[in-house]
Amino acid sequence: MTAPLDVQGSATEAQPEAVLGGVEAKAIEGRSLGQIAWMRLKRDKLAIVGGIVVILLLLIAIFAGVISSLAGQDPYAYHSNLIDPNLSTPKGGFGGMSLDHLLGVEPISGRDIFSRILYGARVSMIIAFLATGVSVIIGVSVGVVAGYFGGVVDQLLSRLMDLLLAFPLLLFAIALVYVIGDSSLVGLSDNNTRIFVLVIIIGFFNWPYIGRIIRGQTLSLREKEYIEAARSLGASSPRILFREILPNLVGPILVYSTLIIPTNILFEAALSFLGVGVRPPQASWGAMLSDAAQGLFQIDPEYMIVPGAALFITVIAFNLFGDGLRDALDPRSNR
Amino acid sequence: MPNVIQYIIRRLILVVVLMWIVSMVTFAIFFLIPSATGTSPAVLFAGKAPTPDTVKSVEIKFGLKDSIPVQYAHFVEGIFVGRHFDNGADKSYCPPPCLGFSFVNNQPVWNEITSDLPVTLSLAAGASIMWLVSGTAIGVLSALKRRSFFDRAAMGLALAGVSLPIYFTGLVLLDLISYNWQILPNVHYVGFTDNPLSWARNMLLPWISLTFLYAALYARLTRAGMLETMSEDYIRTARAKGLSESRVITRHALRAALTPIVTIFGLDLGQLLGGAILTEYTFGLIGIGHLSIDAISRQDLPVIMGVTLFAAFFIVFANLVVDVLYAFVDPRVRYS
């Protein structure tokens, strides 16, 4: 994570000693911006906790299958023997928690909640990360072009971003999922088509946020002396864009990607909550909450709390880590 | 002042252009994408599991065989002068502003929107006042008492607020307050004119859930803005002039810190008026957000399209209001 920031090689310009202030300087040697950022990040305990939780979540998402089979559970298997036939709630207290079913079972169907939460994490992460990738690619390209070339190009692209931000996001996303429907695209299976569609839609609606920030950053970078120097040495526009400007945008890109991931996780959950997200029986936290909202929360509150808590922990972990990363990479911020 | 009028006129023109583009994009989405993926829009008009005959009569009635530009022209015409739909046997009239006609419910989309709008309006109006007041107040206090216990507690709570999805807070509130403790049982919409007290009592839980989310956001923003302005030179100047601290804070710091809040408030309110979909769905309130979800489950494309356009209009309009307010609040805007 630290390496790309070294490209600039302008440790003297950033004056690391001045920035660090109170931190004891063991030996006088130049520190790269990446090293400084890492030192700051290490001191931010909340960010580190957030980072650790994020890594754990990623591991859970990757190894969802392994973990749930270790626990001996299948996310799609029904366990009607664990459901009270009269109330359709899980037998036993706390939503049917037991050593077999660590987080209990779903009301009515009796599916294992623990393994469904794991698989839900996987779906959530896949969609959020891929969608963030889409947003970053579009946002950075448009932002850099608008900021670097300025003039009419900038005017047009900025208006385009304003326009997109003026769209009722959720409504459009719902309508799009509906219109695209279940037609299978490019030979993907039904579930994967839906995931693909969600990634494109979520990614597409969020790129202007990144685009605006990158445009602003590029605008100020463009006037820097070393860009001027490169230009006067005869460097071509693509060379300046890719070798001089882009490496200096790695910091903001990293920060805003981290901050956009939780937004995307919530977006996916919201769509699934409204019944236009991931298709059942595939597990999704949003869909679990949707079931709970249909009245199940009254007979089995535990079924509402588990996916809600999973969403909350995930989103807050990404937010804490992203905030910490921003503070570490931005020397002006001293909250 | 003529500058302001010029500025407002420019913004008005922009609004018209923006609405025009939004309507074209909306239209393209609903008509081009289905044909690209091989479904006829008529199927999406015709309700659940339509028979081929129904699809055919829908196709004729709504002129779905025409080319897309022609259909778009008819659609725009309908907004201003109304439209007649006719396939010989089945005639319907859609008065202006005609945002489409629901085949499934056999009535203009506009009627459905206006009948559900009071719910959405009530939600947005009450919640926005609550979150604006509490959010900025907490933000200002936090900034003034920086690093105090209050600041830490408030910011911790705010972080929780922005990280909790509204449908989760809403459900927890419903489960505890409405269901378990029976303090506000059986949340449903009561018209303001029917019984104001009952209206407010039923709206209280949705308002609180929305407030928890948005106040958290506003508290964080206000705090950051206040911390930034409080360290500006003009604050030192104001203090040096011998102004009282309260005057420095309210007249100089807060005013500058609030300008970005005005922008965001306008946008949030616009989005919310276009349908607080998640809140309405969680609490089972039938506002226009809920209307669009219902329309999906009963395969009623004209309603989805009408609501989307209507919501976009609110957002664009909110943008305009914010811009105009800005021209009065911030003198720099007038001369740019």
PDB file of C-alpha atoms in Angstrom, chain A residues 46 159 162-163 165-172 174-176 178-181 183 185 205 209 212 265-271 273-276 285-286 289-290 292-294 297-299 301 304-309 311-313 315-317 319-320 323 326 334-335, chain B residues 11 14 18 21-22 25-26 29-31 33-34 37 39 43-45 146-147 156 159-165 167-168 171-172 174-175 179-180 220 223 227 267 271 274-275 277-278 281-282 288-289 292-293 295-296 298-301 304 307-308 311-312 315-316 319:
ATOM      1  CA  LEU A  46      -9.546   3.002  15.633  1.00  0.00           C
ATOM      2  CA  ARG A 159     -22.036  19.169 -16.132  1.00  0.00           C
ATOM      3  CA  ASP A 162     -23.737  17.202 -11.904  1.00  0.00           C
ATOM      4  CA  LEU A 163     -26.470  15.685 -14.009  1.00  0.00           C
ATOM      5  CA  LEU A 165     -25.707  13.337  -9.172  1.00  0.00           C
ATOM      6  CA  ALA A 166     -29.144  14.879  -9.737  1.00  0.00           C
ATOM      7  CA  PHE A 167     -30.706  11.510 -10.565  1.00  0.00           C
ATOM      8  CA  PRO A 168     -32.836   9.758  -7.961  1.00  0.00           C
ATOM      9  CA  LEU A 169     -30.307   6.973  -7.506  1.00  0.00           C
ATOM     10  CA  LEU A 170     -32.277   4.279  -5.775  1.00  0.00           C
ATOM     11  CA  LEU A 171     -35.322   4.705  -8.005  1.00  0.00           C
ATOM     12  CA  PHE A 172     -33.213   4.514 -11.132  1.00  0.00           C
ATOM     13  CA  ILE A 174     -34.654  -0.262  -9.061  1.00  0.00           C
ATOM     14  CA  ALA A 175     -36.112   0.633 -12.435  1.00  0.00           C
ATOM     15  CA  LEU A 176     -32.996  -0.553 -14.248  1.00  0.00           C
ATOM     16  CA  TYR A 178     -36.534  -4.277 -13.361  1.00  0.00           C
ATOM     17  CA  VAL A 179     -36.147  -3.341 -17.001  1.00  0.00           C
ATOM     18  CA  ILE A 180     -33.024  -5.430 -17.541  1.00  0.00           C
ATOM     19  CA  GLY A 181     -34.813  -8.126 -15.635  1.00  0.00           C
ATOM     20  CA  SER A 183     -32.538 -11.786 -19.307  1.00  0.00           C
ATOM     21  CA  LEU A 185     -26.372 -11.801 -20.563  1.00  0.00           C
ATOM     22  CA  PHE A 205     -24.137   5.619 -10.235  1.00  0.00           C
ATOM     23  CA  TYR A 209     -18.320  11.172  -6.542  1.00  0.00           C
ATOM     24  CA  ARG A 212     -15.369  15.214  -8.833  1.00  0.00           C
ATOM     25  CA  ILE A 265     -22.376  -2.483   0.489  1.00  0.00           C
ATOM     26  CA  LEU A 266     -25.353  -0.516   1.802  1.00  0.00           C
ATOM     27  CA  PHE A 267     -26.609   0.077  -1.721  1.00  0.00           C
ATOM     28  CA  GLU A 268     -26.571  -3.641  -2.498  1.00  0.00           C
ATOM     29  CA  ALA A 269     -28.240  -4.409   0.815  1.00  0.00           C
ATOM     30  CA  ALA A 270     -30.890  -1.764   0.121  1.00  0.00           C
ATOM     31  CA  LEU A 271     -31.672  -3.219  -3.305  1.00  0.00           C
ATOM     32  CA  PHE A 273     -34.019  -5.362   0.956  1.00  0.00           C
ATOM     33  CA  LEU A 274     -36.437  -3.999  -1.636  1.00  0.00           C
ATOM     34  CA  GLY A 275     -36.462  -7.332  -3.451  1.00  0.00           C
ATOM     35  CA  VAL A 276     -34.579  -6.226  -6.558  1.00  0.00           C
ATOM     36  CA  TRP A 285     -27.920  -9.560   4.343  1.00  0.00           C
ATOM     37  CA  GLY A 286     -30.359  -7.127   2.790  1.00  0.00           C
ATOM     38  CA  LEU A 289     -33.615  -8.006   6.709  1.00  0.00           C
ATOM     39  CA  SER A 290     -36.335  -7.826   4.100  1.00  0.00           C
ATOM     40  CA  ALA A 292     -37.574  -9.798   8.842  1.00  0.00           C
ATOM     41  CA  ALA A 293     -39.399  -6.637   7.785  1.00  0.00           C
ATOM     42  CA  GLN A 294     -42.287  -8.693   6.403  1.00  0.00           C
ATOM     43  CA  PHE A 297     -39.112  -9.566  13.319  1.00  0.00           C
ATOM     44  CA  GLN A 298     -42.083  -9.669  15.625  1.00  0.00           C
ATOM     45  CA  ILE A 299     -41.950 -13.412  16.123  1.00  0.00           C
ATOM     46  CA  PRO A 301     -36.194 -10.560  16.608  1.00  0.00           C
ATOM     47  CA  MET A 304     -33.384  -9.230  12.304  1.00  0.00           C
ATOM     48  CA  ILE A 305     -30.481  -8.478  14.626  1.00  0.00           C
ATOM     49  CA  VAL A 306     -27.900 -10.842  13.123  1.00  0.00           C
ATOM     50  CA  PRO A 307     -27.861  -9.518   9.523  1.00  0.00           C
ATOM     51  CA  GLY A 308     -28.301  -5.955  10.815  1.00  0.00           C
ATOM     52  CA  ALA A 309     -25.294  -6.323  13.079  1.00  0.00           C
ATOM     53  CA  LEU A 311     -24.028  -4.884   8.028  1.00  0.00           C
ATOM     54  CA  PHE A 312     -23.283  -2.430  10.814  1.00  0.00           C
ATOM     55  CA  ILE A 313     -19.929  -3.989  11.735  1.00  0.00           C
ATOM     56  CA  VAL A 315     -19.811  -0.617   7.239  1.00  0.00           C
ATOM     57  CA  ILE A 316     -18.358   0.909  10.400  1.00  0.00           C
ATOM     58  CA  ALA A 317     -15.091  -1.009   9.948  1.00  0.00           C
ATOM     59  CA  ASN A 319     -15.599   3.831   7.548  1.00  0.00           C
ATOM     60  CA  LEU A 320     -13.107   3.816  10.430  1.00  0.00           C
ATOM     61  CA  ASP A 323     -11.271   7.913   7.770  1.00  0.00           C
ATOM     62  CA  ARG A 326      -7.598   9.890   4.797  1.00  0.00           C
ATOM     63  CA  ASN A 334      -5.461  17.184  12.121  1.00  0.00           C
ATOM     64  CA  ARG A 335      -8.707  16.309  13.732  1.00  0.00           C
TER      65      ARG A 335
ATOM     66  CA  ARG B  11     -30.360  28.838 -13.396  1.00  0.00           C
ATOM     67  CA  LEU B  14     -30.426  25.243 -16.746  1.00  0.00           C
ATOM     68  CA  LEU B  18     -31.672  19.451 -17.069  1.00  0.00           C
ATOM     69  CA  ILE B  21     -32.128  15.594 -20.478  1.00  0.00           C
ATOM     70  CA  VAL B  22     -33.388  13.649 -17.472  1.00  0.00           C
ATOM     71  CA  VAL B  25     -32.498   9.477 -20.345  1.00  0.00           C
ATOM     72  CA  THR B  26     -35.434   8.048 -18.411  1.00  0.00           C
ATOM     73  CA  ILE B  29     -33.791   3.473 -20.218  1.00  0.00           C
ATOM     74  CA  PHE B  30     -37.372   2.293 -20.233  1.00  0.00           C
ATOM     75  CA  PHE B  31     -37.723   1.848 -23.956  1.00  0.00           C
ATOM     76  CA  ILE B  33     -33.012  -1.365 -22.797  1.00  0.00           C
ATOM     77  CA  PRO B  34     -35.981  -3.755 -23.015  1.00  0.00           C
ATOM     78  CA  THR B  37     -32.521  -7.415 -24.252  1.00  0.00           C
ATOM     79  CA  THR B  39     -38.444  -7.908 -24.207  1.00  0.00           C
ATOM     80  CA  VAL B  43     -45.001  -6.767 -21.704  1.00  0.00           C
ATOM     81  CA  LEU B  44     -43.691  -4.478 -18.968  1.00  0.00           C
ATOM     82  CA  PHE B  45     -46.848  -2.349 -19.311  1.00  0.00           C
ATOM     83  CA  ARG B 146     -13.649  19.761  20.978  1.00  0.00           C
ATOM     84  CA  ARG B 147     -12.114  16.623  22.496  1.00  0.00           C
ATOM     85  CA  GLY B 156     -19.174   8.092  18.242  1.00  0.00           C
ATOM     86  CA  LEU B 159     -20.413   7.332  13.268  1.00  0.00           C
ATOM     87  CA  ALA B 160     -22.900   4.665  14.323  1.00  0.00           C
ATOM     88  CA  GLY B 161     -25.680   6.709  12.746  1.00  0.00           C
ATOM     89  CA  VAL B 162     -24.073   6.931   9.335  1.00  0.00           C
ATOM     90  CA  SER B 163     -23.122   3.250   9.427  1.00  0.00           C
ATOM     91  CA  LEU B 164     -26.556   1.885  10.313  1.00  0.00           C
ATOM     92  CA  PRO B 165     -28.926   1.292   7.424  1.00  0.00           C
ATOM     93  CA  TYR B 167     -34.204  -0.227   7.499  1.00  0.00           C
ATOM     94  CA  PHE B 168     -32.322  -1.750  10.405  1.00  0.00           C
ATOM     95  CA  LEU B 171     -37.028  -2.321  12.367  1.00  0.00           C
ATOM     96  CA  VAL B 172     -35.373  -2.179  15.782  1.00  0.00           C
ATOM     97  CA  LEU B 174     -40.624  -0.903  15.437  1.00  0.00           C
ATOM     98  CA  ASP B 175     -39.824  -4.072  17.335  1.00  0.00           C
ATOM     99  CA  TYR B 179     -44.418  -4.012  19.153  1.00  0.00           C
ATOM    100  CA  ASN B 180     -42.805  -5.003  22.460  1.00  0.00           C
ATOM    101  CA  ARG B 220     -20.159  15.496  11.369  1.00  0.00           C
ATOM    102  CA  ARG B 223     -18.411  20.058  13.294  1.00  0.00           C
ATOM    103  CA  LEU B 227     -13.503  23.691  13.232  1.00  0.00           C
ATOM    104  CA  LEU B 267     -30.135  17.872  -2.157  1.00  0.00           C
ATOM    105  CA  GLN B 271     -33.974  13.083  -2.811  1.00  0.00           C
ATOM    106  CA  GLY B 274     -38.710  11.895  -4.550  1.00  0.00           C
ATOM    107  CA  GLY B 275     -39.567   8.966  -2.335  1.00  0.00           C
ATOM    108  CA  ILE B 277     -38.273   4.370  -0.459  1.00  0.00           C
ATOM    109  CA  LEU B 278     -36.470   2.485   2.285  1.00  0.00           C
ATOM    110  CA  TYR B 281     -41.027   0.252   2.861  1.00  0.00           C
ATOM    111  CA  THR B 282     -39.751  -0.451   6.387  1.00  0.00           C
ATOM    112  CA  ILE B 288     -44.513   7.484  -3.668  1.00  0.00           C
ATOM    113  CA  GLY B 289     -41.379   5.444  -2.954  1.00  0.00           C
ATOM    114  CA  SER B 292     -42.713   2.435  -7.249  1.00  0.00           C
ATOM    115  CA  ILE B 293     -41.878  -0.799  -5.415  1.00  0.00           C
ATOM    116  CA  ALA B 295     -45.466  -1.052  -9.330  1.00  0.00           C
ATOM    117  CA  ILE B 296     -42.538  -3.396  -9.854  1.00  0.00           C
ATOM    118  CA  ARG B 298     -47.405  -5.773 -10.311  1.00  0.00           C
ATOM    119  CA  GLN B 299     -45.422  -5.138 -13.529  1.00  0.00           C
ATOM    120  CA  ASP B 300     -46.633  -1.605 -14.073  1.00  0.00           C
ATOM    121  CA  LEU B 301     -43.902   0.179 -15.995  1.00  0.00           C
ATOM    122  CA  ILE B 304     -42.274   3.325 -12.258  1.00  0.00           C
ATOM    123  CA  VAL B 307     -42.449   8.241 -10.249  1.00  0.00           C
ATOM    124  CA  THR B 308     -38.837   8.316 -11.429  1.00  0.00           C
ATOM    125  CA  ALA B 311     -38.580  12.352  -8.243  1.00  0.00           C
ATOM    126  CA  ALA B 312     -35.993  13.700 -10.652  1.00  0.00           C
ATOM    127  CA  ILE B 315     -34.191  16.926  -7.062  1.00  0.00           C
ATOM    128  CA  VAL B 316     -33.617  19.352  -9.911  1.00  0.00           C
ATOM    129  CA  ASN B 319     -31.043  22.268  -6.721  1.00  0.00           C
TER     130      ASN B 319
END
